[in-house]
Short mmCIF file of C-alpha atoms and ligand atoms in Angstrom, two decimals:
data_model
loop_
_atom_site.label_atom_id
_atom_site.label_comp_id
_atom_site.label_asym_id
_atom_site.label_seq_id
_atom_site.Cartn_x
_atom_site.Cartn_y
_atom_site.Cartn_z
CA VAL A 1088 -97.58 78.26 14.38
CA SER A 1089 -99.24 80.84 16.70
CA ARG A 1090 -102.32 83.02 16.48
CA TYR A 1091 -102.98 86.67 17.65
CA TRP A 1092 -106.37 88.14 17.56
CA CYS A 1093 -106.08 92.17 17.42
CA GLU A 1094 -109.31 94.01 18.86
CA TRP A 1095 -108.16 96.74 16.06
CA ALA A 1096 -105.22 96.45 13.59
CA TRP A 1097 -103.67 99.14 11.22
CA LEU A 1098 -103.57 97.24 7.93
CA GLY A 1099 -101.98 100.12 5.94
CA GLY A 1100 -104.78 102.14 5.06
CA ASP A 1101 -106.54 105.20 6.34
CA LEU A 1102 -108.90 103.39 9.19
CA PRO A 1103 -107.95 100.50 11.36
CA THR A 1104 -109.72 97.42 11.13
CA ALA A 1105 -111.61 95.67 13.60
CA SER A 1106 -111.43 92.07 15.14
CA VAL A 1107 -108.05 91.14 13.13
CA LEU A 1108 -106.94 87.33 13.49
CA LEU A 1109 -103.21 86.83 12.40
CA THR A 1110 -101.49 83.58 11.77
CA VAL A 1111 -97.69 83.66 12.22
CA ASP A 1112 -95.38 81.08 11.29
CA GLU A 1113 -91.67 80.96 11.40
CA GLY A 1114 -91.51 84.67 11.91
CA ARG A 1115 -93.82 86.03 9.36
CA ILE A 1116 -97.40 86.84 8.90
CA THR A 1117 -98.87 84.06 6.84
CA ALA A 1118 -102.35 84.88 6.97
CA VAL A 1119 -104.51 87.98 7.78
CA GLU A 1120 -108.44 87.42 8.46
CA ALA A 1121 -110.77 90.67 9.35
CA GLY A 1122 -114.00 90.27 11.48
CA ALA A 1123 -112.68 87.10 12.95
CA ALA A 1124 -113.62 85.39 16.03
CA ALA A 1125 -110.63 85.45 18.72
CA GLY A 1126 -111.10 81.48 19.30
CA ASP A 1127 -108.06 80.52 21.02
CA ALA A 1128 -105.68 83.30 19.79
CA THR A 1129 -103.48 85.26 22.07
CA ARG A 1130 -105.82 88.47 22.47
CA LEU A 1131 -104.28 91.73 21.85
CA HIS A 1132 -106.19 94.64 23.25
CA GLY A 1133 -106.23 98.10 21.81
CA LEU A 1134 -104.55 99.11 18.22
CA THR A 1135 -102.13 96.63 17.00
CA LEU A 1136 -99.35 98.58 14.43
CA PRO A 1137 -96.53 97.13 12.86
CA GLY A 1138 -93.23 97.41 14.99
CA PHE A 1139 -91.49 100.48 14.88
CA ALA A 1140 -87.90 100.74 13.27
CA ASN A 1141 -85.46 103.09 14.99
CA ALA A 1142 -83.41 103.69 12.08
CA HIS A 1143 -80.78 105.56 13.69
CA SER A 1144 -79.20 104.36 17.18
CA HIS A 1145 -75.91 104.94 18.84
CA ALA A 1146 -76.71 102.71 21.89
CA PHE A 1147 -73.84 103.93 24.00
CA HIS A 1148 -75.26 107.71 23.65
CA ARG A 1149 -77.83 106.75 26.49
CA ALA A 1150 -75.32 107.00 29.26
CA LEU A 1151 -75.64 110.78 28.58
CA ARG A 1152 -79.02 110.81 29.38
CA GLY A 1153 -79.93 113.57 32.40
CA ARG A 1154 -76.07 114.48 32.04
CA THR A 1155 -76.21 116.67 29.23
CA GLN A 1156 -79.66 118.72 29.19
CA SER A 1157 -78.46 121.18 31.49
CA GLY A 1158 -76.21 124.01 31.48
CA GLU A 1159 -75.09 125.92 28.15
CA GLY A 1160 -73.36 124.99 24.89
CA SER A 1161 -74.28 123.77 21.44
CA PHE A 1162 -74.09 120.50 19.46
CA TRP A 1163 -70.27 120.74 19.36
CA THR A 1164 -69.94 121.06 23.35
CA TRP A 1165 -72.10 118.26 23.44
CA ARG A 1166 -69.86 116.35 21.24
CA ASP A 1167 -66.90 116.91 24.03
CA GLN A 1168 -69.16 115.18 26.48
CA MET A 1169 -70.07 112.41 24.45
CA TYR A 1170 -66.32 111.69 23.78
CA ARG A 1171 -65.56 111.47 27.52
CA VAL A 1172 -68.25 108.92 27.48
CA ALA A 1173 -66.81 107.11 24.50
CA GLU A 1174 -63.17 107.09 26.17
CA THR A 1175 -64.11 104.75 28.84
CA LEU A 1176 -65.85 102.19 27.17
CA ASN A 1177 -64.95 98.53 26.56
CA PRO A 1178 -66.45 95.60 25.25
CA ASP A 1179 -68.20 94.80 28.32
CA SER A 1180 -69.73 98.19 29.10
CA TYR A 1181 -70.53 98.49 25.59
CA PHE A 1182 -72.49 95.53 25.74
CA GLU A 1183 -74.49 96.41 28.98
CA LEU A 1184 -75.40 99.71 27.81
CA ALA A 1185 -76.52 98.53 24.40
CA ARG A 1186 -78.63 95.60 26.10
CA SER A 1187 -80.36 98.03 28.51
CA THR A 1188 -81.12 100.62 25.36
CA TYR A 1189 -82.43 97.90 23.20
CA ALA A 1190 -84.64 96.47 26.04
CA GLU A 1191 -85.91 99.96 26.70
CA MET A 1192 -86.50 100.37 22.85
CA LEU A 1193 -88.41 96.90 22.67
CA ALA A 1194 -90.91 98.38 25.87
CA ALA A 1195 -91.31 101.33 23.98
CA GLY A 1196 -92.57 99.77 20.45
CA TYR A 1197 -89.60 99.63 18.48
CA THR A 1198 -88.92 96.07 17.04
CA ALA A 1199 -86.28 96.96 14.99
CA VAL A 1200 -82.81 99.07 15.22
CA GLY A 1201 -80.39 100.26 12.90
CA GLU A 1202 -77.05 100.72 15.02
CA PHE A 1203 -74.79 103.25 13.48
CA HIS A 1204 -71.63 102.02 15.01
CA TYR A 1205 -68.23 103.98 15.02
CA LEU A 1206 -66.63 102.99 18.31
CA HIS A 1207 -64.87 100.21 16.86
CA HIS A 1208 -61.12 100.16 18.50
CA GLY A 1209 -59.20 100.35 21.82
CA PRO A 1210 -58.82 103.45 23.95
CA ASP A 1211 -55.54 103.84 22.08
CA GLY A 1212 -56.77 103.43 18.65
CA LYS A 1213 -55.37 100.08 18.47
CA PRO A 1214 -57.71 97.16 17.23
CA TYR A 1215 -59.22 94.69 19.75
CA ASP A 1216 -57.83 90.97 19.62
CA ASP A 1217 -61.23 90.68 17.92
CA PRO A 1218 -60.83 93.46 15.69
CA ASN A 1219 -64.90 93.15 15.71
CA ALA A 1220 -65.34 92.94 19.47
CA MET A 1221 -67.43 95.94 19.96
CA SER A 1222 -69.65 94.87 16.95
CA GLU A 1223 -70.07 91.78 18.56
CA SER A 1224 -70.88 93.29 21.62
CA LEU A 1225 -74.12 95.23 19.87
CA LEU A 1226 -74.72 91.93 18.07
CA ALA A 1227 -74.86 89.97 21.49
CA ALA A 1228 -77.06 92.58 23.51
CA ALA A 1229 -79.60 92.87 20.57
CA ALA A 1230 -79.88 88.90 20.45
CA GLU A 1231 -80.06 88.44 24.19
CA VAL A 1232 -83.30 90.92 24.53
CA GLY A 1233 -84.76 89.76 20.99
CA ILE A 1234 -84.66 93.09 19.17
CA ARG A 1235 -84.34 92.86 15.36
CA ILE A 1236 -80.74 94.68 14.46
CA THR A 1237 -78.99 96.14 11.23
CA LEU A 1238 -75.35 96.93 12.21
CA LEU A 1239 -74.21 99.77 10.15
CA ASP A 1240 -70.29 99.28 10.73
CA THR A 1241 -69.36 103.08 10.25
CA LEU A 1242 -66.27 104.41 8.14
CA TYR A 1243 -64.63 107.41 10.15
CA LEU A 1244 -61.15 108.29 9.15
CA HIS A 1245 -60.79 112.03 10.06
CA GLY A 1246 -60.95 114.56 12.72
CA GLY A 1247 -62.81 117.17 10.51
CA ILE A 1248 -62.01 119.62 7.81
CA GLY A 1249 -59.54 122.33 8.83
CA PRO A 1250 -59.43 126.05 7.84
CA ASP A 1251 -57.76 125.63 4.86
CA GLY A 1252 -60.12 122.73 3.40
CA SER A 1253 -57.69 119.93 4.59
CA TYR A 1254 -58.79 116.83 6.48
CA LEU A 1255 -57.42 117.01 9.90
CA PRO A 1256 -56.27 113.89 11.71
CA PRO A 1257 -58.17 112.15 14.75
CA ASN A 1258 -58.15 113.77 17.96
CA PRO A 1259 -57.09 110.90 20.87
CA VAL A 1260 -60.96 110.04 21.52
CA GLN A 1261 -61.57 109.87 17.78
CA ARG A 1262 -59.04 107.39 17.22
CA ARG A 1263 -61.01 104.86 18.85
CA PHE A 1264 -63.46 105.30 15.73
CA SER A 1265 -61.03 105.25 12.93
CA ASP A 1266 -59.54 102.16 11.00
CA GLY A 1267 -56.88 104.25 9.65
CA SER A 1268 -57.96 103.85 5.97
CA ALA A 1269 -60.79 102.88 3.95
CA ALA A 1270 -59.27 99.55 2.90
CA ALA A 1271 -58.50 98.56 6.55
CA TRP A 1272 -62.07 99.14 7.39
CA VAL A 1273 -63.18 97.00 4.20
CA ALA A 1274 -60.96 94.43 5.75
CA ARG A 1275 -62.21 94.32 9.09
CA ILE A 1276 -66.25 94.31 8.37
CA GLY A 1277 -65.10 91.49 5.88
CA HIS A 1278 -64.62 89.49 9.26
CA LEU A 1279 -67.95 90.12 10.48
CA GLY A 1280 -70.87 87.27 10.59
CA THR A 1281 -73.42 86.80 7.98
CA ASP A 1282 -76.86 87.89 8.01
CA GLY A 1283 -79.30 86.14 10.41
CA SER A 1284 -83.00 85.54 10.91
CA ARG A 1285 -82.81 88.89 13.04
CA VAL A 1286 -79.54 90.17 12.08
CA ARG A 1287 -78.59 92.16 8.72
CA HIS A 1288 -75.51 94.35 7.80
CA GLY A 1289 -75.26 97.63 6.11
CA ALA A 1290 -72.84 100.01 6.19
CA ALA A 1291 -72.34 103.99 7.02
CA ILE A 1292 -70.01 106.89 6.09
CA HIS A 1293 -70.07 109.12 9.45
CA SER A 1294 -70.44 112.40 7.76
CA VAL A 1295 -68.40 114.54 5.31
CA ARG A 1296 -66.70 115.71 8.40
CA ALA A 1297 -64.79 112.30 8.92
CA VAL A 1298 -64.58 110.99 5.58
CA ASP A 1299 -63.15 112.06 2.31
CA PRO A 1300 -64.53 111.68 -1.06
CA ALA A 1301 -62.24 108.79 -2.27
CA ALA A 1302 -62.99 107.02 0.87
CA MET A 1303 -66.73 107.26 0.51
CA ARG A 1304 -66.30 105.96 -3.27
CA VAL A 1305 -64.65 102.86 -1.29
CA VAL A 1306 -68.08 102.14 0.77
CA ARG A 1307 -70.29 102.87 -2.35
CA ASP A 1308 -68.17 100.17 -4.14
CA ARG A 1309 -68.21 97.63 -1.07
CA CYS A 1310 -71.74 98.01 -0.84
CA GLY A 1311 -72.33 97.46 -4.49
CA ASP A 1312 -75.89 97.71 -6.33
CA GLY A 1313 -77.51 94.89 -4.29
CA GLY A 1314 -79.66 96.91 -2.11
CA ILE A 1315 -76.90 97.06 1.06
CA PRO A 1316 -77.92 100.25 3.14
CA ILE A 1317 -75.94 102.69 3.35
CA HIS A 1318 -76.53 105.41 6.17
CA ILE A 1319 -74.71 109.19 6.63
CA HIS A 1320 -75.22 111.95 8.83
CA LEU A 1321 -75.97 114.68 6.57
CA SER A 1322 -75.88 118.39 7.22
CA GLU A 1323 -76.62 118.09 10.97
CA GLN A 1324 -75.04 121.51 11.50
CA PRO A 1325 -74.28 124.70 9.51
CA VAL A 1326 -70.77 124.39 10.03
CA GLU A 1327 -70.06 121.21 8.11
CA ASN A 1328 -71.80 122.60 5.24
CA ASP A 1329 -69.42 125.81 5.32
CA GLN A 1330 -66.68 123.47 5.89
CA CYS A 1331 -67.67 120.99 3.02
CA ARG A 1332 -68.12 123.70 0.69
CA ALA A 1333 -64.86 125.09 1.54
CA ALA A 1334 -63.08 121.96 0.86
CA HIS A 1335 -65.35 120.70 -2.26
CA GLY A 1336 -67.05 123.80 -3.57
CA ARG A 1337 -70.47 121.95 -3.06
CA THR A 1338 -72.89 121.22 -0.42
CA PRO A 1339 -72.60 117.83 1.34
CA ALA A 1340 -75.83 116.65 -0.65
CA GLN A 1341 -74.47 117.51 -3.79
CA LEU A 1342 -71.16 116.01 -2.95
CA LEU A 1343 -72.77 112.76 -2.50
CA ALA A 1344 -74.72 113.20 -5.79
CA ASP A 1345 -71.60 113.71 -7.69
CA LEU A 1346 -69.73 110.55 -5.86
CA GLY A 1347 -73.08 108.32 -7.27
CA ILE A 1348 -73.93 107.60 -3.91
CA LEU A 1349 -77.65 109.19 -3.43
CA GLY A 1350 -80.34 106.66 -4.14
CA GLU A 1351 -82.63 104.68 -2.85
CA ARG A 1352 -80.52 102.62 -0.46
CA LEU A 1353 -79.03 105.78 1.29
CA THR A 1354 -80.36 107.03 4.46
CA ALA A 1355 -79.34 110.90 5.23
CA VAL A 1356 -79.56 110.95 8.81
CA HIS A 1357 -80.56 114.54 10.26
CA ALA A 1358 -80.90 116.19 6.54
CA THR A 1359 -81.49 119.43 8.62
CA HIS A 1360 -79.80 122.48 6.99
CA LEU A 1361 -80.51 121.94 2.98
CA THR A 1362 -80.53 124.53 0.11
CA ASP A 1363 -83.50 124.03 -2.32
CA SER A 1364 -81.10 122.28 -4.85
CA ASP A 1365 -80.35 119.86 -2.07
CA ILE A 1366 -83.93 118.96 -1.42
CA SER A 1367 -84.67 118.46 -5.03
CA LEU A 1368 -81.48 116.23 -5.41
CA LEU A 1369 -82.54 114.00 -2.45
CA GLY A 1370 -85.96 113.97 -3.65
CA THR A 1371 -85.37 112.80 -7.13
CA ALA A 1372 -83.00 110.02 -5.75
CA ARG A 1373 -85.76 108.98 -3.53
CA VAL A 1374 -83.36 108.79 -0.61
CA THR A 1375 -84.95 108.13 3.21
CA ALA A 1376 -84.48 110.99 5.02
CA CYS A 1377 -84.36 110.03 8.80
CA PHE A 1378 -85.38 112.55 11.14
CA CYS A 1379 -84.40 112.47 14.93
CA PRO A 1380 -86.44 115.46 16.31
CA THR A 1381 -85.81 114.29 19.88
CA THR A 1382 -82.45 114.46 19.70
CA GLU A 1383 -82.23 117.21 17.29
CA ARG A 1384 -83.80 119.53 19.40
CA ASP A 1385 -81.87 118.46 22.28
CA LEU A 1386 -78.54 119.23 20.66
CA ALA A 1387 -79.80 122.42 19.30
CA ASP A 1388 -79.67 121.30 15.57
CA GLY A 1389 -82.57 122.74 13.78
CA VAL A 1390 -85.57 121.75 12.18
CA GLY A 1391 -85.28 119.96 8.61
CA PRO A 1392 -87.51 120.65 5.77
CA SER A 1393 -89.50 117.37 6.58
CA ARG A 1394 -92.63 118.46 4.23
CA HIS A 1395 -90.48 119.80 1.40
CA LEU A 1396 -88.35 116.69 1.09
CA VAL A 1397 -91.57 114.42 0.73
CA GLU A 1398 -93.10 116.93 -1.83
CA ALA A 1399 -89.57 116.39 -3.64
CA GLY A 1400 -90.14 112.72 -3.60
CA ALA A 1401 -88.10 111.52 -0.40
CA ARG A 1402 -89.51 108.94 2.13
CA LEU A 1403 -89.25 109.76 5.83
CA ALA A 1404 -87.91 107.31 8.63
CA ILE A 1405 -87.06 108.45 12.30
CA GLY A 1406 -84.57 107.42 14.84
CA SER A 1407 -83.99 108.19 18.30
CA ASP A 1408 -80.30 108.59 17.58
CA SER A 1409 -78.60 109.83 21.50
CA HIS A 1410 -81.74 108.24 23.21
CA ALA A 1411 -82.14 111.17 25.11
CA VAL A 1412 -86.03 110.17 24.64
CA ILE A 1413 -86.95 106.39 23.34
CA ASP A 1414 -90.56 106.60 22.21
CA PRO A 1415 -91.54 106.28 18.49
CA PHE A 1416 -94.73 107.85 19.25
CA GLN A 1417 -93.13 110.69 20.29
CA GLU A 1418 -90.51 110.59 17.17
CA VAL A 1419 -92.94 110.34 14.84
CA GLY A 1420 -95.52 112.93 16.24
CA ALA A 1421 -92.47 115.58 16.42
CA VAL A 1422 -91.79 115.40 12.80
CA GLU A 1423 -95.04 116.78 11.96
CA LEU A 1424 -95.10 118.99 15.44
CA ASN A 1425 -91.90 120.47 14.60
CA GLU A 1426 -93.28 121.53 11.22
CA ARG A 1427 -96.11 123.20 12.69
CA LEU A 1428 -93.77 125.32 14.64
CA VAL A 1429 -91.74 126.37 11.75
CA THR A 1430 -94.39 127.04 9.12
CA LEU A 1431 -97.48 127.82 11.24
CA ILE A 1432 -99.34 125.38 9.36
CA ARG A 1433 -100.94 122.48 10.75
CA GLY A 1434 -101.44 119.10 9.05
CA ASN A 1435 -98.20 118.79 7.07
CA HIS A 1436 -98.24 115.18 7.28
CA SER A 1437 -101.34 112.98 7.42
CA VAL A 1438 -101.26 110.35 10.53
CA ARG A 1439 -100.79 107.60 7.98
CA SER A 1440 -97.76 108.95 6.35
CA LEU A 1441 -96.27 109.53 9.79
CA LEU A 1442 -96.84 105.79 10.82
CA GLU A 1443 -95.58 104.56 7.40
CA ALA A 1444 -92.29 106.78 8.01
CA GLY A 1445 -91.96 105.19 11.61
CA THR A 1446 -92.58 101.15 10.39
CA ASN A 1447 -92.19 100.15 6.69
CA ASN A 1448 -89.81 103.52 5.57
CA GLY A 1449 -87.74 102.67 8.20
CA TYR A 1450 -87.62 99.13 7.82
CA ALA A 1451 -86.67 99.31 4.43
CA ALA A 1452 -83.94 102.03 5.23
CA LEU A 1453 -82.44 99.37 7.53
CA GLY A 1454 -82.35 96.55 4.66
CA TRP A 1455 -86.11 94.68 5.87
CA PRO A 1456 -88.07 95.39 3.03
CA GLU A 1457 -90.62 92.65 4.14
CA GLY A 1458 -91.00 94.39 7.35
CA GLY A 1459 -92.97 97.18 8.75
CA ARG A 1460 -96.39 96.21 7.53
CA VAL A 1461 -99.39 93.95 8.72
CA GLU A 1462 -99.86 91.42 5.65
CA SER A 1463 -99.44 88.40 4.79
CA GLY A 1464 -96.06 87.85 3.80
CA ALA A 1465 -94.47 90.50 6.03
CA LEU A 1466 -92.27 89.76 9.51
CA ALA A 1467 -94.31 89.42 12.56
CA ASP A 1468 -93.33 92.39 14.13
CA LEU A 1469 -96.11 94.05 16.01
CA VAL A 1470 -96.79 96.70 18.49
CA THR A 1471 -100.28 96.60 20.45
CA VAL A 1472 -101.22 100.70 22.14
CA GLY A 1473 -103.88 100.77 24.41
CA LEU A 1474 -107.07 103.08 23.53
CA GLU A 1475 -109.56 105.22 24.95
CA PRO A 1476 -112.63 103.22 25.51
CA GLY A 1477 -115.42 104.02 22.94
CA ILE A 1478 -112.74 105.80 20.82
CA GLU A 1479 -114.14 106.48 17.05
CA PRO A 1480 -111.83 104.17 14.98
CA GLU A 1481 -111.27 107.36 12.77
CA HIS A 1482 -109.25 109.19 15.45
CA MET A 1483 -107.64 105.80 16.95
CA MET A 1484 -104.16 106.42 15.06
CA GLY A 1485 -104.12 110.01 15.97
CA TRP A 1486 -104.89 108.88 19.59
CA ALA A 1487 -101.81 106.49 19.28
CA LEU A 1488 -99.42 109.34 17.52
CA PHE A 1489 -100.16 112.41 19.51
CA GLY A 1490 -101.82 111.27 22.59
CA THR A 1491 -99.90 109.69 25.66
CA THR A 1492 -99.19 106.42 24.26
CA THR A 1493 -99.43 103.30 26.30
CA VAL A 1494 -97.56 100.32 25.01
CA GLY A 1495 -99.20 96.78 25.58
CA ALA A 1496 -97.52 94.14 23.61
CA THR A 1497 -94.49 94.14 21.55
CA ILE A 1498 -93.54 91.06 19.22
CA VAL A 1499 -90.84 90.20 17.44
CA ALA A 1500 -90.68 87.64 14.68
CA GLY A 1501 -94.14 86.27 15.88
CA GLU A 1502 -92.40 85.89 19.49
CA PRO A 1503 -94.10 88.21 22.31
CA ILE A 1504 -91.11 90.04 23.96
CA ARG A 1505 -93.74 91.87 26.14
CA THR A 1506 -97.50 91.30 26.46
CA SER A 1507 -99.45 92.91 29.43
CA THR A 1508 -103.06 93.00 27.42
CA GLU A 1509 -103.49 89.11 26.86
ZN1 LIG B 1762 -76.12 110.10 14.95
#
């Protein structure tokens, strides 16, 4: 049993609470006592929040930081640069990249990551001797630094949709992503380990560009109705919407609806270029829309309709995706700030709802519904941020989200990963 005393803690309301004593046992918060003395508990000075969930990560994209931000181009030219990195990686270098990326996440206040993993095979597209060698590299990297991980093993079959609406074969780099068939993907992920105390497994459909409807049904059936998360890149670029309409006569969101894939266990990553009908479908199904604003602006993707999605019933989460920036406070703040730039209206999302997007919505989207809250029974994943001396309680959460945030402590499953405020 360990105990932490928080100078201030956000317990889920509109205001933080002073002098909160947390008791932690076997990775869970077992008691929350407000107005308590610190005693011999570890002191956390500043504002303690639930740790953030990075609901969308491609760990290896971090190798592109600084390399892709200059020059001209589009999402598609960025993708060519990303493919040049993908073709050089092996299980050892994948591990090294993931380890440094996950360590940076912990330092920034993320305590859980959803790894949308599609770089499965060797450079020629042939499986490694251990066909899950690349997946194991990610899990080993997460275990070494201590971050909680949901491995979203991703089905990727096709190189895109051609002008005549048919699926194209994968190009030489994309062959590393493809299992060849949905059945082979099912067989491979069947050999992955089971869930652990800091590991859970979900699945992902790369996109409507890379997976045909019949194969999407296989993912749906593989995950069943038991709450296993399914993630998909949805409508990141207008071109993929056009291709989907040409091939299937409907938008990507409508296609997923017709396949019975929309639902609470689905996370639509990006959800950027949507029709009013798409927004209604995603909202009614209570899908989680994962926004990745620092990547979406870097890749010239656009700004998704976050406020309309919430009003329709969808939940928001956040991810750092390509890791051009790893900072949950920037990511969450940008959901609101981007909306302001588009609508010329301030205050589209409350500070509280933005914090919920970054924490408990993201945990739920990664298959950890018991995480992302500071309450008895919840996972003891916490982050403490510094505060301006004397700042009023009603402004503390806004300070944390929209100011320059200093992370003091990060705690996963009750264990300090990083503490500098004791
Ligand atoms: Zn992505």
